[in-house]
PDB file of C-alpha atoms in Angstrom:
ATOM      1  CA  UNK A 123     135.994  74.412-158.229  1.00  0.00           C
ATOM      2  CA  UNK A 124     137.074  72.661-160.953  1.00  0.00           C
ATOM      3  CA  UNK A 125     139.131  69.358-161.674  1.00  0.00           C
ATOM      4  CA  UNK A 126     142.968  70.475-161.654  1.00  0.00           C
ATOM      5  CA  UNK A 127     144.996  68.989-165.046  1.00  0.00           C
ATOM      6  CA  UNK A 128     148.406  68.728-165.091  1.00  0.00           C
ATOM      7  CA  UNK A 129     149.099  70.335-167.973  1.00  0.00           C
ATOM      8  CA  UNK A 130     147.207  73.103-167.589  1.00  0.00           C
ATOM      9  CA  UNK A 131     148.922  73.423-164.373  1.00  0.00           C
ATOM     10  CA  UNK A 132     152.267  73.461-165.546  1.00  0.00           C
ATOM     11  CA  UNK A 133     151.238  75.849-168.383  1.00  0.00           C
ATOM     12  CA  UNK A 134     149.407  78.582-165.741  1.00  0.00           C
ATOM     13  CA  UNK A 135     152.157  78.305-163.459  1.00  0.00           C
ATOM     14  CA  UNK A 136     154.229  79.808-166.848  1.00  0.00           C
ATOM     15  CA  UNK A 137     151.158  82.040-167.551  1.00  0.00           C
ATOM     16  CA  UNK A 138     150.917  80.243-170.924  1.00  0.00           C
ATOM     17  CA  UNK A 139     147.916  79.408-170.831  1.00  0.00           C
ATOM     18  CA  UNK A 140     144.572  81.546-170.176  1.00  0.00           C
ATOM     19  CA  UNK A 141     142.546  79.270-168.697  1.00  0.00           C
ATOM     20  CA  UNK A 142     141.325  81.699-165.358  1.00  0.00           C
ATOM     21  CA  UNK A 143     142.158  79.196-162.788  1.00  0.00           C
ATOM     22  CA  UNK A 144     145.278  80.923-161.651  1.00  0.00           C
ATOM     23  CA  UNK A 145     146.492  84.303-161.709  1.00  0.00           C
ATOM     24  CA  UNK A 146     150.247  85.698-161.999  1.00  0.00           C
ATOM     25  CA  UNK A 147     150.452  89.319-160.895  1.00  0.00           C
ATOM     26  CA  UNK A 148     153.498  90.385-160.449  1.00  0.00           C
ATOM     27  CA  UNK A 149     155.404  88.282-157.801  1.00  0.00           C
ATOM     28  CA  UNK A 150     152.649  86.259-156.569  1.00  0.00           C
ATOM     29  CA  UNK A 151     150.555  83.182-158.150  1.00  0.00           C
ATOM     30  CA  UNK A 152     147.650  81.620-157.135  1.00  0.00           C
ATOM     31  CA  UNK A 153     145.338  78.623-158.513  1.00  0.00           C
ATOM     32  CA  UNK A 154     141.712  77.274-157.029  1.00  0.00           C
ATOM     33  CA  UNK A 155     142.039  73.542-157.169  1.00  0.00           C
ATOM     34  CA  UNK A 156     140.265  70.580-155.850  1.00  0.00           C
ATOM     35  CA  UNK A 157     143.217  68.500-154.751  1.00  0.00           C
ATOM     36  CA  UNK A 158     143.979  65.260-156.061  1.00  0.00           C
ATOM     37  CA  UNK A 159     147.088  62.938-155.109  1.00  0.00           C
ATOM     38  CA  UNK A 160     148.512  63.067-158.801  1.00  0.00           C
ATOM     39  CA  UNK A 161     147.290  66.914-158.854  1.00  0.00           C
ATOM     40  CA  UNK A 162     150.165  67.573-155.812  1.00  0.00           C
ATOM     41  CA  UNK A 163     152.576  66.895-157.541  1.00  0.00           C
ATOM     42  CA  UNK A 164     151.658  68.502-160.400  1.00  0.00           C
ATOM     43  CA  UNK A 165     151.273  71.922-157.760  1.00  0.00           C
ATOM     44  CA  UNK A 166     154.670  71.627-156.959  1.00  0.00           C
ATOM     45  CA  UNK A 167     155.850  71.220-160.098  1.00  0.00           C
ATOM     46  CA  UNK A 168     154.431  74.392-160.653  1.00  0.00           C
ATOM     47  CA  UNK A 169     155.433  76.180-157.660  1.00  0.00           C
ATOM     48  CA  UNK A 170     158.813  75.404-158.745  1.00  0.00           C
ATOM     49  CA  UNK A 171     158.280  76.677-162.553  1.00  0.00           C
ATOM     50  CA  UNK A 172     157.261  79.911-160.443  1.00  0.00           C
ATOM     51  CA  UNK A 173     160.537  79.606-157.965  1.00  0.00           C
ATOM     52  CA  UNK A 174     162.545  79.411-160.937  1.00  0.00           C
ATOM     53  CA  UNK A 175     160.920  82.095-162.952  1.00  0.00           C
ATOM     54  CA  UNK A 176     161.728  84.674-159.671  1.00  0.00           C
ATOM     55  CA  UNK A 177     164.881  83.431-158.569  1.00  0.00           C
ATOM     56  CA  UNK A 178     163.836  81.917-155.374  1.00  0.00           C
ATOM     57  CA  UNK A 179     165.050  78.668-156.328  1.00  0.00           C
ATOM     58  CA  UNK A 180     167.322  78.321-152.262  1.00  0.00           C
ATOM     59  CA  UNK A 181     163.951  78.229-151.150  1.00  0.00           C
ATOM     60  CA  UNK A 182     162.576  75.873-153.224  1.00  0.00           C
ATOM     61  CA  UNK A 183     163.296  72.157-150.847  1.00  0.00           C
ATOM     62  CA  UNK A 184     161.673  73.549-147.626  1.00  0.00           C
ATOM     63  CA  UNK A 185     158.346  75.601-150.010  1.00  0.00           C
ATOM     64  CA  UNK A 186     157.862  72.699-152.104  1.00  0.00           C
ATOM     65  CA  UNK A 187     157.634  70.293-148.623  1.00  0.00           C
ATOM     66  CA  UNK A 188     154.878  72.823-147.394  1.00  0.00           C
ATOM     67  CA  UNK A 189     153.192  72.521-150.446  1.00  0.00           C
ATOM     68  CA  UNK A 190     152.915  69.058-150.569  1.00  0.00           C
ATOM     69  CA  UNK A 191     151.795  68.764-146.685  1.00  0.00           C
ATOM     70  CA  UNK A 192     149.699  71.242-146.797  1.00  0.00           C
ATOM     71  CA  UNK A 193     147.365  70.171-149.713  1.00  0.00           C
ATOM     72  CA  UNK A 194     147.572  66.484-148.439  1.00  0.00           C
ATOM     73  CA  UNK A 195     146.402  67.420-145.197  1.00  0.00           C
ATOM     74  CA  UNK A 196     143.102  68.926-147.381  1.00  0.00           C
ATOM     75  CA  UNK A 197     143.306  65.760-148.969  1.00  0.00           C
ATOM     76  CA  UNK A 198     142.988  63.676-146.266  1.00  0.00           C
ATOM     77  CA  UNK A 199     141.638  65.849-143.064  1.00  0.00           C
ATOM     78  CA  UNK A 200     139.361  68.857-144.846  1.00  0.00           C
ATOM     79  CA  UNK A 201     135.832  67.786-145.435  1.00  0.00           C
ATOM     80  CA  UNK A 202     136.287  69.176-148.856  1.00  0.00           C
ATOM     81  CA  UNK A 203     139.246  68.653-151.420  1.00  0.00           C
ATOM     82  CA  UNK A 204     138.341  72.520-153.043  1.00  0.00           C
ATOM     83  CA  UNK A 205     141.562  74.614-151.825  1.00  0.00           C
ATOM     84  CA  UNK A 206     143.526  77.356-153.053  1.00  0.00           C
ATOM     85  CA  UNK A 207     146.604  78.099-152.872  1.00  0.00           C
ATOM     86  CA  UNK A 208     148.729  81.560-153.091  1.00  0.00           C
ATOM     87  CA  UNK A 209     152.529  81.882-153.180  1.00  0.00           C
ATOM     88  CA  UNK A 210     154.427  84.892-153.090  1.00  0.00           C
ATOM     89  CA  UNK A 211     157.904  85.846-153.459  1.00  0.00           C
ATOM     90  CA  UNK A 212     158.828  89.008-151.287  1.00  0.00           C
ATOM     91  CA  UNK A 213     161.689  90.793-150.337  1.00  0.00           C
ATOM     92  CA  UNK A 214     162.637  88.665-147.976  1.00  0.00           C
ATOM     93  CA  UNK A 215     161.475  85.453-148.502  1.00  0.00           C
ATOM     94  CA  UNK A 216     158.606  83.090-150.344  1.00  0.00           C
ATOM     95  CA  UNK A 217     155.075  82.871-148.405  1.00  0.00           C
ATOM     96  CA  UNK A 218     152.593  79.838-149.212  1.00  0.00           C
ATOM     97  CA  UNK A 219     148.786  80.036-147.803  1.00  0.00           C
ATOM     98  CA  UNK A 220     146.895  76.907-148.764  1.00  0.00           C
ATOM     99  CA  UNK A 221     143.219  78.009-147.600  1.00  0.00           C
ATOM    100  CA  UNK A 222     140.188  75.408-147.552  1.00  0.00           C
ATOM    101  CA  UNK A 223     136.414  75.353-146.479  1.00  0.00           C
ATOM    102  CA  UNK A 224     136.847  73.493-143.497  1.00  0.00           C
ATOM    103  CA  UNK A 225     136.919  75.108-140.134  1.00  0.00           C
ATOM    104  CA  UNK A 226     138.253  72.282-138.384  1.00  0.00           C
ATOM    105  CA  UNK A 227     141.922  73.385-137.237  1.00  0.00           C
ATOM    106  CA  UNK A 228     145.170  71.447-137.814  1.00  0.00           C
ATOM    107  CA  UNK A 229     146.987  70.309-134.800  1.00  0.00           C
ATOM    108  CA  UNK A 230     150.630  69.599-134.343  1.00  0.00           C
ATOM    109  CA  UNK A 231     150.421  66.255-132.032  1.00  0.00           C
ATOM    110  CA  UNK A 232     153.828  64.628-130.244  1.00  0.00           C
ATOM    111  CA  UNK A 233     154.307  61.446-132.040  1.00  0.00           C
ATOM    112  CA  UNK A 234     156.100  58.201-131.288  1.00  0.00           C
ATOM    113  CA  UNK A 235     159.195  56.711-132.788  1.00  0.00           C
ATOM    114  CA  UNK A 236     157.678  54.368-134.895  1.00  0.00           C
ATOM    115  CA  UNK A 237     154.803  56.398-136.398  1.00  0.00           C
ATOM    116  CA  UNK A 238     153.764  56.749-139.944  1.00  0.00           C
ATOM    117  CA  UNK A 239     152.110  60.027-140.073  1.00  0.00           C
ATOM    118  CA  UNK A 240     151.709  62.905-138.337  1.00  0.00           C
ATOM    119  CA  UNK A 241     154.826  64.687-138.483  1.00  0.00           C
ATOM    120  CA  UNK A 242     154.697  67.070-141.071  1.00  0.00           C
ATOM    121  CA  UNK A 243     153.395  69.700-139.450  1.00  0.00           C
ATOM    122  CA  UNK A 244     155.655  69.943-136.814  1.00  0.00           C
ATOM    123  CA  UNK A 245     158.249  69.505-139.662  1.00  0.00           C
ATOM    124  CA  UNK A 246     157.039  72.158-141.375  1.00  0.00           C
ATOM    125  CA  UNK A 247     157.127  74.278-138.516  1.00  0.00           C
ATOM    126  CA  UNK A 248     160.499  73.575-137.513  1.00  0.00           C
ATOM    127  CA  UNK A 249     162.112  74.764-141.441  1.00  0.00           C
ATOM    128  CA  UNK A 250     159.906  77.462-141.994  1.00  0.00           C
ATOM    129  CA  UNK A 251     160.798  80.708-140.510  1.00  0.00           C
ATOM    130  CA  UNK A 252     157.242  81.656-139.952  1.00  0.00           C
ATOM    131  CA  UNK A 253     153.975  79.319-139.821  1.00  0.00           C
ATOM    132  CA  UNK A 254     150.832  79.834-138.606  1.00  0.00           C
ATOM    133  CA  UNK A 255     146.773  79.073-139.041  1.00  0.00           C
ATOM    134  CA  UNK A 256     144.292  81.818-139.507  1.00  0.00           C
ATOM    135  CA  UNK A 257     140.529  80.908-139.168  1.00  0.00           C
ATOM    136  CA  UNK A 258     138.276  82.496-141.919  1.00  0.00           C
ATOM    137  CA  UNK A 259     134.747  83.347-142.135  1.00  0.00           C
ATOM    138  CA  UNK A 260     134.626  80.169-144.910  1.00  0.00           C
ATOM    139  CA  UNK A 261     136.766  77.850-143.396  1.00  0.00           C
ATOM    140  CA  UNK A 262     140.969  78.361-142.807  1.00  0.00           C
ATOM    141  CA  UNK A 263     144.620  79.753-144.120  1.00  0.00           C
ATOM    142  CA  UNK A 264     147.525  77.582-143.435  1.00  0.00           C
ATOM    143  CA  UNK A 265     150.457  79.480-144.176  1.00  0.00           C
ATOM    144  CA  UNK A 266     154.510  79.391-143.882  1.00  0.00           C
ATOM    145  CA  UNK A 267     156.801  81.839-144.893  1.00  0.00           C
ATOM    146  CA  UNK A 268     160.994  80.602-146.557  1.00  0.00           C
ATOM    147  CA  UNK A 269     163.347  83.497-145.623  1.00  0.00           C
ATOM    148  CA  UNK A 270     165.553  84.038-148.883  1.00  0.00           C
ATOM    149  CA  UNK A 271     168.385  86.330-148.808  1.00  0.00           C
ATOM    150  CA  UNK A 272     167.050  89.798-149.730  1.00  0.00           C
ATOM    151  CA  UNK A 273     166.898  90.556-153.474  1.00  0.00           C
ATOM    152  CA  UNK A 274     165.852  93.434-155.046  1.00  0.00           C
ATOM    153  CA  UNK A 275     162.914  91.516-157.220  1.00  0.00           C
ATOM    154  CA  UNK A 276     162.332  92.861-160.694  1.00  0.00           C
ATOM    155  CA  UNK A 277     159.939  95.838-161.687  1.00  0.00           C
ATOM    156  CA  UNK A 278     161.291  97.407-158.423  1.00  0.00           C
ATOM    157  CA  UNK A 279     159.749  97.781-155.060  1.00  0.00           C
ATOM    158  CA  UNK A 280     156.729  96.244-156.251  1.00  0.00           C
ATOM    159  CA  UNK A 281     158.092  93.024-157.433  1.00  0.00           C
ATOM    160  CA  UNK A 282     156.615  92.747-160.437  1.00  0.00           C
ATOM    161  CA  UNK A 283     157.773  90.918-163.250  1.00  0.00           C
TER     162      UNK A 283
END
């Protein structure tokens, strides 16, 4: 998977640029990456281009916090740093999957007071209205969904835009 750039990031995320590594189909986007610490940030700048550009931005503080666990957990757990990611605006909220190719499952652990890490999970869990792991023949899907108020999304009941 190739080396993610930041502005080619950006510029996908605004389907302005075609490049192949990410797709914009209506109401959902999606980019293979190999995840780098600068390259986070430069995923959630682009999930919230995409937030923006469907009018999901009331979901954009708790989404953009999954994003940025979930690909530092690849990061820094996964055996590999390839991931993709997929986020989706639907009727009724905006669903992230972050999906790598290690089969080694996340765990939400109890942590003490004075910890430094390991609560993000268990963050994310507790402001997402949905979350959940889902083993895969290559490795897993970590995904959350953000309720939104229901909008009628453009292009009709299809959501595209």
């Amino acid at each position: 998977m190739p080396e993610l750039l930041a502005s080619s990031a950006l510029q996908d995320a605004l389907g302005q640029s075609p490049s192949g590594r990410s797709r914009t189909p209506g109401a959902q986007w999606e980019m293979t990456l190999t995840v780098t610490e600068r390259g986070i940030g430069d995923i959630r700048r682009a999930v919230r281009a995409q937030l923006q550009r469907w009018g999901r931005e009331e979901a954009g503080a708790v989404t953009l916090l999954g994003v940025s666990e979930l690909l530092t957990n690849v990061l820094r757990h996964a055996r590999t740093p390839d991931a993709r990611i997929a986020v989706r605006a639907g009727a009724n909220g905006v669903y992230v999957v972050v999906s790598d190719l290690d089969r080694r499952l996340p765990v939400i652990r109890a942590t003490g007071p004075l910890s430094e890490d390991g609560r993000g999970l268990a963050m994310l869990e507790a402001l997402a209205d949905v979350f959940g792991v889902t083993a895969t023949p290559s490795g897993k899907d970590v995904w959350f969904r953000v309720a939104c108020a229901e909008v009628r999304l453009p292009g009709g009941p299809g959501g595209s835009t």
